[in-house]
């Protein structure tokens, strides 16, 4: 067959073509040879000579398809409601397939004739408004579907949708459906597929005729369902039902509907069953949380999460509950080892709710935040505002007991674990500076008295604190650590020094020393008391001082005798004991070398101790039964005797000073030291801020100070105010600056005023002010005015 | 003979015990050190001598003090920086005398 254009008789060719087309759209069988001939017929019509007959072919085909669909419509229309879907579906399958084949048959017409007139993608997307879609020629496949939509779906629309909704309704109530699932699905999808050739808004028809109706139907169904359910079951059962319903509906959506609708249907159900009954659910929240009904809470979380702001009430209740549980755990502590009880019970509560949040609330950030908030308020809780919060102290003591040598038999990894957990609590503490003070004191004690269980654990803990709070926070602790190693080097050097001088045995005792940097250690100078070094130690002290000064010039050594300790060999009774004790106790016992009894006066004049210390340390010796008196009361003339009948099961032990009272005293001291530090810190912060900002509103200044100091402690506003008033005195030592309160436009402002003449005159703003005629205050006023006018554009 | 020996031994032990009734076996001293300077703070960086110079993070052995023969005292880092910045005469920044480290 030639491809050359030739004259064609349209009637003749069309006559053959009609037959085949009818076969195709009804999915009849066609021989391949016939198909091929028809294919070339379409071609020959399109390229016909003298005039191409493509246009006529298009109109005729259109007419034919219209007639066909109309005919089908009458057939479907006659069907009763039960058979409507099935029949429609059957014809749809047939027709949609048919038109697809027809499209292939007409592919020459499509590509040559219609394509030319078609709008490009760009036209469709950005095209002008005049485009008239109805005028446009369509590809044959699209034309067929277009006709289907116009002639079949439109007139049947109401009945079809009604039957479909009925079918879905039946599926919901789990009664047998009239049409099988595949039919319902097929019909619904036909609304989408009928527009499959369109480049955009393929879902428009589906959404306008079916989806809206479906959502309305769904809404009213579940509204009724929800109120019916709430009538005869409680919230817990209701939630179970809703979850089941949601799952069903999601499954149903995937079964029947195109993907775009899945979310919408589920959302509709959520709105009707959850969001509309939020109050009912919230009313039960409190009791569910306090009873910790995990299953219910988990359900509630699942249901409320998609609802906007649905979780707030739940989060709030969870927070309150955790707070209450936490407080309960720590307020009723009694008996021994309160620090350990405190920390461990807090950790238990924390762990419990941490797992609960993980299991029930899937680690939702809101709940994790609630846990943190709750714990912050538990950890920083104090009975009333007058009492200081004990948590920092207790936590520090807990760490102390873990790090101290003890007989508890925890191995190193267990200790490390527990220390790691204590960091959890540490992070919640507001007054981190209080913790630091306590920790430093206890660390100092452990290091000096060599009570540390392991140096590795000590260092690990300091590093943990550093991680949580930064370098600055632990720098003093690190310095204490370095001092210890410096001291051990020093001891070695000292021994070598003695050896080189041939004086190894001259000291008569086994001597060692810790030399510490005065600034780094929390060893108050206040506790230094007058003390006469016992004769036996004098040689050592002097030799070491000579050695030290020859090695390091410009340094002054101060002996802290209250921290020194030694081991005494005591053999006045039947057995010999090795007793570790403080230097003060040693000094007293050494006096009994020659005699068996001494008066208090003699002891005190010899040791030079003050009354308080003397009584304290003598009492400790009396308590240990090494010494004894006749009466209870200690007076100047009371005679103290060596207890020659002394016996103890252990031959190696330690005498310490009554620890309980010491602790109380220490805590008070620490708190007042912290208070001092805070004042300095706040003043420094104020100066820092003012130097940077020059001019600031009073309230803004306070806010900045709070935000700067938050990492260390929660400052109290009256204290900040006091520091602002004193700011000029303390922080600004160079006397170049002073802070002045300035009342302008009813804003309380603070500004830093340079008062020195040099500065004032060199600054352009001040060149006009003759210094002699103004007082400082006036100068300041002018300066502030200038500052205000110069910063007026910037908001402050 | 035997009696005599025993009594001698007994005597010697008694004697020993009486002499060594209380004896120090070992002693661990604790002392703090601080700089002995004629001023509270360094004349160059204005930081206290108990602290460190402004370039250091930790006071102590890492940031020591030095004395000149004129008896003025500075952080070693501060005075070294000062001396390096001086071209002609190495002078003490406080008294303008020639700077010489005190031995």
PDB file of C-alpha atoms in Angstrom, chain A residues 448 471 479 509-518 536-537 548 554-558 560 564-572 578 583 586 592-593 595-596, chain B residues 16-37 41 46 48 50-51 57-62 64-65 67 102-103:
ATOM      1  CA  UNK A 448      43.989  16.055 101.757  1.00  0.00           C
ATOM      2  CA  UNK A 471      35.279  24.696  81.776  1.00  0.00           C
ATOM      3  CA  UNK A 479      43.520  23.011  89.995  1.00  0.00           C
ATOM      4  CA  UNK A 509      59.442  10.767 111.383  1.00  0.00           C
ATOM      5  CA  UNK A 510      58.023   9.749 108.078  1.00  0.00           C
ATOM      6  CA  UNK A 511      57.283  13.156 106.619  1.00  0.00           C
ATOM      7  CA  UNK A 512      55.152  14.123 103.658  1.00  0.00           C
ATOM      8  CA  UNK A 513      53.303  17.263 102.679  1.00  0.00           C
ATOM      9  CA  UNK A 514      50.636  18.762 100.460  1.00  0.00           C
ATOM     10  CA  UNK A 515      51.433  22.246  99.246  1.00  0.00           C
ATOM     11  CA  UNK A 516      48.326  23.876  97.873  1.00  0.00           C
ATOM     12  CA  UNK A 517      47.586  27.064  95.963  1.00  0.00           C
ATOM     13  CA  UNK A 518      45.825  29.380  98.336  1.00  0.00           C
ATOM     14  CA  UNK A 536      58.807  16.466 117.577  1.00  0.00           C
ATOM     15  CA  UNK A 537      57.549  18.106 114.383  1.00  0.00           C
ATOM     16  CA  UNK A 548      60.823  25.206  99.837  1.00  0.00           C
ATOM     17  CA  UNK A 554      58.668  34.964  96.426  1.00  0.00           C
ATOM     18  CA  UNK A 555      56.261  32.503  97.938  1.00  0.00           C
ATOM     19  CA  UNK A 556      54.895  32.395 101.405  1.00  0.00           C
ATOM     20  CA  UNK A 557      53.911  29.143 103.051  1.00  0.00           C
ATOM     21  CA  UNK A 558      51.069  29.027 105.516  1.00  0.00           C
ATOM     22  CA  UNK A 560      47.138  24.616 107.905  1.00  0.00           C
ATOM     23  CA  UNK A 564      47.373  18.027 108.970  1.00  0.00           C
ATOM     24  CA  UNK A 565      47.191  14.560 110.302  1.00  0.00           C
ATOM     25  CA  UNK A 566      49.583  11.929 111.456  1.00  0.00           C
ATOM     26  CA  UNK A 567      49.867   8.405 112.671  1.00  0.00           C
ATOM     27  CA  UNK A 568      50.824   7.818 116.266  1.00  0.00           C
ATOM     28  CA  UNK A 569      52.167   4.676 117.766  1.00  0.00           C
ATOM     29  CA  UNK A 570      50.645   4.497 121.221  1.00  0.00           C
ATOM     30  CA  UNK A 571      51.895   1.823 123.574  1.00  0.00           C
ATOM     31  CA  UNK A 572      51.026   2.944 127.065  1.00  0.00           C
ATOM     32  CA  UNK A 578      48.535   2.715 115.456  1.00  0.00           C
ATOM     33  CA  UNK A 583      47.823  17.328 114.584  1.00  0.00           C
ATOM     34  CA  UNK A 586      48.703  14.521 118.380  1.00  0.00           C
ATOM     35  CA  UNK A 592      51.751  12.444 127.954  1.00  0.00           C
ATOM     36  CA  UNK A 593      55.036  10.937 126.861  1.00  0.00           C
ATOM     37  CA  UNK A 595      53.824  12.072 132.556  1.00  0.00           C
ATOM     38  CA  UNK A 596      50.560  10.275 133.067  1.00  0.00           C
TER      39      UNK A 596
ATOM     40  CA  UNK B  16      61.657   0.756 125.909  1.00  0.00           C
ATOM     41  CA  UNK B  17      57.945   1.071 126.483  1.00  0.00           C
ATOM     42  CA  UNK B  18      58.413   3.849 128.915  1.00  0.00           C
ATOM     43  CA  UNK B  19      60.599   5.766 126.521  1.00  0.00           C
ATOM     44  CA  UNK B  20      58.370   5.207 123.493  1.00  0.00           C
ATOM     45  CA  UNK B  21      54.973   5.590 125.070  1.00  0.00           C
ATOM     46  CA  UNK B  22      53.730   7.922 122.359  1.00  0.00           C
ATOM     47  CA  UNK B  23      55.685   8.116 119.158  1.00  0.00           C
ATOM     48  CA  UNK B  24      54.970   9.776 115.854  1.00  0.00           C
ATOM     49  CA  UNK B  25      55.174   7.283 113.082  1.00  0.00           C
ATOM     50  CA  UNK B  26      54.308   9.496 110.172  1.00  0.00           C
ATOM     51  CA  UNK B  27      52.933  12.958 109.601  1.00  0.00           C
ATOM     52  CA  UNK B  28      51.349  14.603 106.614  1.00  0.00           C
ATOM     53  CA  UNK B  29      51.524  18.344 106.665  1.00  0.00           C
ATOM     54  CA  UNK B  30      49.219  20.654 104.752  1.00  0.00           C
ATOM     55  CA  UNK B  31      50.261  24.135 103.751  1.00  0.00           C
ATOM     56  CA  UNK B  32      49.100  26.733 101.270  1.00  0.00           C
ATOM     57  CA  UNK B  33      51.329  29.066  99.387  1.00  0.00           C
ATOM     58  CA  UNK B  34      50.755  32.477  97.957  1.00  0.00           C
ATOM     59  CA  UNK B  35      52.971  35.073  96.330  1.00  0.00           C
ATOM     60  CA  UNK B  36      54.698  37.530  98.577  1.00  0.00           C
ATOM     61  CA  UNK B  37      54.554  40.697  96.545  1.00  0.00           C
ATOM     62  CA  UNK B  41      47.909  43.339  91.636  1.00  0.00           C
ATOM     63  CA  UNK B  46      45.987  45.137  86.719  1.00  0.00           C
ATOM     64  CA  UNK B  48      45.522  40.450  91.148  1.00  0.00           C
ATOM     65  CA  UNK B  50      46.470  35.691  93.247  1.00  0.00           C
ATOM     66  CA  UNK B  51      44.940  35.400  89.796  1.00  0.00           C
ATOM     67  CA  UNK B  57      43.389  30.646  82.249  1.00  0.00           C
ATOM     68  CA  UNK B  58      44.724  29.214  85.477  1.00  0.00           C
ATOM     69  CA  UNK B  59      46.777  30.970  88.118  1.00  0.00           C
ATOM     70  CA  UNK B  60      49.610  29.237  89.902  1.00  0.00           C
ATOM     71  CA  UNK B  61      52.742  27.611  88.564  1.00  0.00           C
ATOM     72  CA  UNK B  62      51.744  28.213  84.961  1.00  0.00           C
ATOM     73  CA  UNK B  64      54.441  32.820  87.842  1.00  0.00           C
ATOM     74  CA  UNK B  65      55.613  36.182  89.137  1.00  0.00           C
ATOM     75  CA  UNK B  67      60.867  40.364  90.586  1.00  0.00           C
ATOM     76  CA  UNK B 102      66.391  39.640  90.539  1.00  0.00           C
ATOM     77  CA  UNK B 103      68.302  36.443  91.064  1.00  0.00           C
TER      78      UNK B 103
END
